[in-house]
């Protein structure tokens, strides 16, 4: 099953729509709670990053009984040094989003932790693509 | 011990939650940084925080915690409350600070 979502930029009230809907769908389909949790968190972190850092983007989800594939694409500023961005605690989040509880610099590490495979392609001035896979053993 | 039992015993106000009030609480996690919560809070724990916004409701749902306990007298804003009601997320309000509140819950869980 394939699902597509547009993630609006700078709209924190709508961020989480894709992960919320994917969570609900996976529960309906009977996926185990721990797999649903991994997918939901990994996707939410990706959505929020697109909202905060990239002015929005798109999410494509492919739900297969044994593998959930997540593709997040944005045309934001890109990430200059991906390995630095992946480090725990590294963040460029502005103060107004820190006040909402974001900006711990733990989003990308969480995506890495909860996905079984993760790939980031990013070009400064062009955008960022994140691919994640979570297996359902 | 269920969310409802904790609220009743400690006198915390129940702001939302229906079926979720009968969820069992397996432990306590305190933090206000949302990515820490998603990375480290185990499912079925009570999450103690001062973040009363819609993102906290989303995090509670995705991290699958048993309930959110807003501490220090913080109340949820209207979008959080609405999302919590829609998604049946238990939200409690505790008057005291996080440490005290967590300690009181822990004593109940250990008893
Ligand atoms: N889609 C993106 N486009 C541009 N920059 C990004 C994107 N995603 C992440 N970044 C950069 O990588 C940094 C680290 O991201 P990460 O998600 O780990 O932390 P954060 O978003 O700053 O804080 P947290 O996720 O803990 O709320 C960000 O601060 C930002 O500079
Ligand atoms: Mg992030």
Tab-separated table of C-alpha atoms and ligand atoms in Angstrom:
chain	number	residue	atom	x	y	z
A	1	UNK	CA	0.000	0.000	0.000
A	2	UNK	CA	1.359	3.377	-1.020
A	3	UNK	CA	0.540	6.634	0.757
A	4	UNK	CA	1.535	10.180	-0.138
A	5	UNK	CA	1.481	13.297	2.045
A	6	UNK	CA	2.361	16.944	1.540
A	7	UNK	CA	3.983	18.423	4.621
A	8	UNK	CA	3.379	22.173	4.910
A	9	UNK	CA	6.244	24.381	6.046
A	10	UNK	CA	6.206	26.082	9.442
A	11	UNK	CA	2.838	24.655	10.432
A	12	UNK	CA	3.347	22.836	13.698
A	13	UNK	CA	-0.316	22.126	14.147
A	14	UNK	CA	-0.375	20.007	11.001
A	15	UNK	CA	3.046	18.438	11.369
A	16	UNK	CA	2.521	14.873	12.415
A	17	UNK	CA	-0.373	14.272	10.061
A	18	UNK	CA	1.552	11.754	7.962
A	19	UNK	CA	2.946	9.856	10.951
A	20	UNK	CA	-0.441	9.942	12.699
A	21	UNK	CA	-2.222	8.506	9.677
A	22	UNK	CA	0.441	5.899	8.994
A	23	UNK	CA	0.269	4.818	12.629
A	24	UNK	CA	-3.492	4.392	12.413
A	25	UNK	CA	-3.297	2.485	9.132
A	26	UNK	CA	-0.609	0.127	10.453
A	27	UNK	CA	-2.628	-0.573	13.584
A	28	UNK	CA	-5.665	-1.405	11.444
A	29	UNK	CA	-3.524	-3.725	9.344
A	30	UNK	CA	-2.445	-5.546	12.497
A	31	UNK	CA	1.273	-4.698	12.596
A	32	UNK	CA	2.912	-5.364	15.996
A	33	UNK	CA	2.966	-2.370	18.363
A	34	UNK	CA	6.767	-2.107	18.432
A	35	UNK	CA	7.006	-1.937	14.623
A	36	UNK	CA	4.248	0.694	14.513
A	37	UNK	CA	6.103	2.686	17.165
A	38	UNK	CA	9.405	2.579	15.259
A	39	UNK	CA	7.782	3.718	12.008
A	40	UNK	CA	5.705	6.440	13.711
A	41	UNK	CA	8.613	8.021	15.553
A	42	UNK	CA	11.053	7.826	12.627
A	43	UNK	CA	8.488	9.417	10.323
A	44	UNK	CA	7.462	12.119	12.796
A	45	UNK	CA	11.070	13.200	13.327
A	46	UNK	CA	11.482	13.422	9.555
A	47	UNK	CA	8.266	15.409	9.126
A	48	UNK	CA	9.182	17.835	11.876
A	49	UNK	CA	12.633	18.357	10.373
A	50	UNK	CA	11.053	19.267	7.045
A	51	UNK	CA	8.707	21.711	8.785
A	52	UNK	CA	11.403	23.365	10.904
A	53	UNK	CA	14.452	23.226	8.680
A	54	UNK	CA	13.225	22.955	5.099
A	55	UNK	CA	9.952	24.874	4.716
A	56	UNK	CA	7.971	21.663	4.212
A	57	UNK	CA	8.252	18.753	1.821
A	58	UNK	CA	6.712	15.471	0.772
A	59	UNK	CA	6.378	12.046	2.328
A	60	UNK	CA	5.938	8.773	0.470
A	61	UNK	CA	5.231	5.630	2.435
A	62	UNK	CA	5.135	2.102	1.120
A	63	UNK	CA	3.614	-0.382	3.526
A	64	UNK	CA	4.488	-3.942	2.700
A	65	UNK	CA	3.828	-6.809	5.147
A	66	UNK	CA	7.551	-7.284	5.775
A	67	UNK	CA	8.998	-3.844	5.167
A	68	UNK	CA	7.836	-0.259	5.583
A	69	UNK	CA	9.694	2.184	3.341
A	70	UNK	CA	9.690	5.896	4.090
A	71	UNK	CA	10.833	8.532	1.613
A	72	UNK	CA	11.055	12.168	2.698
A	73	UNK	CA	11.871	14.762	0.089
A	74	UNK	CA	12.303	18.492	0.511
A	75	UNK	CA	13.653	21.441	-1.424
A	76	UNK	CA	14.977	23.268	1.613
A	77	UNK	CA	18.485	24.613	2.223
A	78	UNK	CA	20.110	21.166	2.453
A	79	UNK	CA	22.542	19.957	5.103
A	80	UNK	CA	26.147	21.025	4.749
A	81	UNK	CA	27.714	18.283	6.839
A	82	UNK	CA	25.461	15.259	7.199
A	83	UNK	CA	27.725	13.352	9.583
A	84	UNK	CA	27.804	16.368	11.904
A	85	UNK	CA	24.006	16.720	11.706
A	86	UNK	CA	23.686	13.032	12.642
A	87	UNK	CA	25.537	13.564	15.927
A	88	UNK	CA	23.553	13.578	19.167
A	89	UNK	CA	22.857	17.129	20.271
A	90	UNK	CA	23.822	18.973	17.087
A	91	UNK	CA	21.102	21.435	16.145
A	92	UNK	CA	20.538	24.702	14.307
A	93	UNK	CA	16.929	24.978	15.488
A	94	UNK	CA	15.915	28.591	16.171
A	95	UNK	CA	14.704	29.738	19.591
A	96	UNK	CA	11.011	29.845	18.724
A	97	UNK	CA	10.973	26.114	18.001
A	98	UNK	CA	13.164	25.337	21.019
A	99	UNK	CA	10.447	26.887	23.134
A	100	UNK	CA	8.068	24.251	21.761
A	101	UNK	CA	10.366	21.432	22.897
A	102	UNK	CA	12.302	20.866	19.670
A	103	UNK	CA	15.985	21.437	19.025
A	104	UNK	CA	17.571	18.764	21.193
A	105	UNK	CA	19.524	17.623	18.161
A	106	UNK	CA	18.150	14.120	18.634
A	107	UNK	CA	15.809	13.829	15.643
A	108	UNK	CA	18.230	12.368	13.091
A	109	UNK	CA	19.797	10.063	15.736
A	110	UNK	CA	16.285	8.841	16.581
A	111	UNK	CA	15.555	8.175	12.896
A	112	UNK	CA	18.771	6.153	12.734
A	113	UNK	CA	17.913	4.310	15.946
A	114	UNK	CA	14.368	3.328	14.984
A	115	UNK	CA	14.938	2.479	11.316
A	116	UNK	CA	16.724	-0.640	10.117
A	117	UNK	CA	18.205	1.157	7.127
A	118	UNK	CA	18.656	4.883	6.619
A	119	UNK	CA	20.206	6.970	3.871
A	120	UNK	CA	20.448	10.748	3.581
A	121	UNK	CA	21.255	12.628	0.412
A	122	UNK	CA	21.555	16.346	0.761
A	123	UNK	CA	22.819	19.134	-1.452
A	124	UNK	CA	23.178	22.647	-0.131
A	125	UNK	CA	20.767	24.962	-1.913
A	126	UNK	CA	18.887	22.057	-3.518
A	127	UNK	CA	17.321	19.968	-0.773
A	128	UNK	CA	17.376	16.808	1.248
A	129	UNK	CA	16.132	13.279	0.689
A	130	UNK	CA	15.897	10.784	3.515
A	131	UNK	CA	15.128	7.119	2.904
A	132	UNK	CA	14.340	4.755	5.745
A	133	UNK	CA	13.307	1.133	5.950
A	134	UNK	CA	11.786	-0.614	8.928
A	135	UNK	CA	11.426	-4.377	8.716
A	136	UNK	CA	8.604	-6.407	10.160
A	137	UNK	CA	10.318	-9.696	10.929
B	1	UNK	CA	-1.574	0.546	38.524
B	2	UNK	CA	-3.766	2.320	35.970
B	3	UNK	CA	-3.712	5.953	34.922
B	4	UNK	CA	-7.120	6.418	36.535
B	5	UNK	CA	-5.969	4.938	39.859
B	6	UNK	CA	-2.922	7.208	39.922
B	7	UNK	CA	-5.014	10.294	39.202
B	8	UNK	CA	-7.611	9.436	41.815
B	9	UNK	CA	-5.137	8.472	44.510
B	10	UNK	CA	-2.881	11.503	44.070
B	11	UNK	CA	-5.661	13.963	43.276
B	12	UNK	CA	-4.434	14.864	39.799
B	13	UNK	CA	-7.016	16.426	37.533
B	14	UNK	CA	-8.024	14.301	34.532
B	15	UNK	CA	-8.140	16.591	31.501
B	16	UNK	CA	-8.649	13.982	28.802
B	17	UNK	CA	-8.712	10.251	28.216
B	18	UNK	CA	-11.406	7.619	28.091
B	19	UNK	CA	-10.273	4.043	27.489
B	20	UNK	CA	-6.696	5.245	27.882
B	21	UNK	CA	-7.405	5.901	31.568
B	22	UNK	CA	-7.387	2.158	32.135
B	23	UNK	CA	-3.885	1.758	30.674
B	24	UNK	CA	-1.333	0.319	33.052
B	25	UNK	CA	1.605	2.579	33.981
B	26	UNK	CA	4.919	0.721	33.932
B	27	UNK	CA	7.286	3.510	34.960
B	28	UNK	CA	8.001	7.221	34.862
B	29	UNK	CA	9.919	9.347	32.374
B	30	UNK	CA	10.571	13.095	32.865
B	31	UNK	CA	11.814	15.399	30.090
B	32	UNK	CA	10.646	18.428	28.133
B	33	UNK	CA	12.730	17.928	25.000
B	34	UNK	CA	10.491	16.081	22.588
B	35	UNK	CA	13.183	14.166	20.718
B	36	UNK	CA	14.585	12.882	23.999
B	37	UNK	CA	11.147	11.584	24.878
B	38	UNK	CA	10.795	9.868	21.506
B	39	UNK	CA	14.277	8.408	21.759
B	40	UNK	CA	14.208	7.289	25.362
B	41	UNK	CA	10.775	7.115	26.954
B	42	UNK	CA	9.615	3.496	26.939
B	43	UNK	CA	6.073	2.698	25.807
B	44	UNK	CA	3.528	2.455	28.637
B	45	UNK	CA	5.404	4.891	30.891
B	46	UNK	CA	3.893	8.027	32.421
B	47	UNK	CA	5.511	11.051	30.782
B	48	UNK	CA	5.994	14.064	33.054
B	49	UNK	CA	6.492	17.396	31.311
B	50	UNK	CA	5.669	21.098	31.223
B	51	UNK	CA	5.076	21.006	27.452
B	52	UNK	CA	1.347	21.567	27.009
B	53	UNK	CA	1.260	22.036	23.239
B	54	UNK	CA	-0.037	20.034	20.294
B	55	UNK	CA	3.391	18.559	19.571
B	56	UNK	CA	3.418	17.027	23.052
B	57	UNK	CA	0.139	15.294	22.212
B	58	UNK	CA	1.629	13.974	18.963
B	59	UNK	CA	4.728	12.725	20.772
B	60	UNK	CA	2.658	11.035	23.481
B	61	UNK	CA	0.685	9.207	20.831
B	62	UNK	CA	3.651	8.170	18.677
B	63	UNK	CA	5.843	7.151	21.605
B	64	UNK	CA	2.826	5.254	22.950
B	65	UNK	CA	3.220	6.428	26.552
B	66	UNK	CA	0.462	5.490	28.996
B	67	UNK	CA	-0.327	9.111	29.853
B	68	UNK	CA	0.994	12.666	29.908
B	69	UNK	CA	1.263	14.263	33.335
B	70	UNK	CA	1.555	18.031	33.037
B	71	UNK	CA	3.437	19.199	36.111
B	72	UNK	CA	3.914	22.525	37.919
B	73	UNK	CA	0.293	23.442	37.340
B	74	UNK	CA	0.736	23.714	33.554
B	75	UNK	CA	-2.450	23.276	31.549
B	76	UNK	CA	-2.663	22.112	27.920
B	77	UNK	CA	-3.417	24.712	25.266
B	78	UNK	CA	-6.629	24.271	23.261
B	79	UNK	CA	-5.038	22.441	20.268
B	80	UNK	CA	-3.342	19.911	22.588
B	81	UNK	CA	-6.556	19.252	24.457
B	82	UNK	CA	-8.486	18.801	21.236
B	83	UNK	CA	-5.929	16.345	19.825
B	84	UNK	CA	-5.780	14.460	23.118
B	85	UNK	CA	-9.557	14.097	23.136
B	86	UNK	CA	-9.680	13.025	19.484
B	87	UNK	CA	-6.961	10.427	19.904
B	88	UNK	CA	-7.870	9.273	23.404
B	89	UNK	CA	-4.608	10.313	25.029
B	90	UNK	CA	-4.797	10.500	28.820
B	91	UNK	CA	-3.643	13.914	30.061
B	92	UNK	CA	-3.419	14.612	33.795
B	93	UNK	CA	-2.556	17.859	35.568
B	94	UNK	CA	-0.426	17.786	38.710
B	95	UNK	CA	0.135	20.905	40.813
B	96	UNK	CA	3.680	20.102	41.989
B	97	UNK	CA	7.045	20.028	40.233
B	98	UNK	CA	8.240	17.083	38.122
B	99	UNK	CA	10.504	15.503	40.736
B	100	UNK	CA	7.914	15.555	43.504
B	101	UNK	CA	5.195	14.330	41.177
B	102	UNK	CA	7.346	11.513	39.828
B	103	UNK	CA	8.338	10.488	43.326
B	104	UNK	CA	4.707	10.303	44.423
B	105	UNK	CA	3.798	8.166	41.401
B	106	UNK	CA	6.826	5.958	41.978
B	107	UNK	CA	5.788	5.314	45.571
B	108	UNK	CA	2.400	4.173	44.295
B	109	UNK	CA	3.962	1.922	41.653
B	110	UNK	CA	6.323	0.382	44.213
B	111	UNK	CA	3.635	-0.119	46.848
C	1	LIG	N1	15.359	18.321	6.140
C	1	LIG	C1	16.357	19.097	6.568
C	1	LIG	N2	16.770	20.167	5.842
C	1	LIG	C2	17.783	20.961	6.266
C	1	LIG	N3	18.454	20.764	7.417
C	1	LIG	C3	18.115	19.709	8.180
C	1	LIG	C4	17.047	18.836	7.813
C	1	LIG	N4	16.937	17.869	8.771
C	1	LIG	C5	17.878	18.162	9.685
C	1	LIG	N5	18.587	19.257	9.343
C	1	LIG	C6	19.754	19.830	10.080
C	1	LIG	O1	20.304	18.853	10.935
C	1	LIG	C7	20.268	19.295	12.308
C	1	LIG	C8	20.040	18.112	13.228
C	1	LIG	O2	18.721	17.565	13.025
C	1	LIG	P1	17.999	16.786	14.209
C	1	LIG	O3	16.652	16.386	13.749
C	1	LIG	O4	18.914	15.716	14.690
C	1	LIG	O5	17.913	17.881	15.361
C	1	LIG	P2	16.928	19.132	15.484
C	1	LIG	O6	15.839	19.031	14.481
C	1	LIG	O7	17.752	20.369	15.430
C	1	LIG	O8	16.361	18.954	16.956
C	1	LIG	P3	15.307	17.810	17.443
C	1	LIG	O9	15.093	16.885	16.302
C	1	LIG	O10	15.950	17.147	18.602
C	1	LIG	O11	14.075	18.547	17.822
C	1	LIG	C9	19.182	20.345	12.329
C	1	LIG	O12	19.330	21.266	13.401
C	1	LIG	C10	19.366	21.012	10.966
C	1	LIG	O13	20.457	21.892	10.973
C	2	LIG	MG1	14.737	17.270	14.317
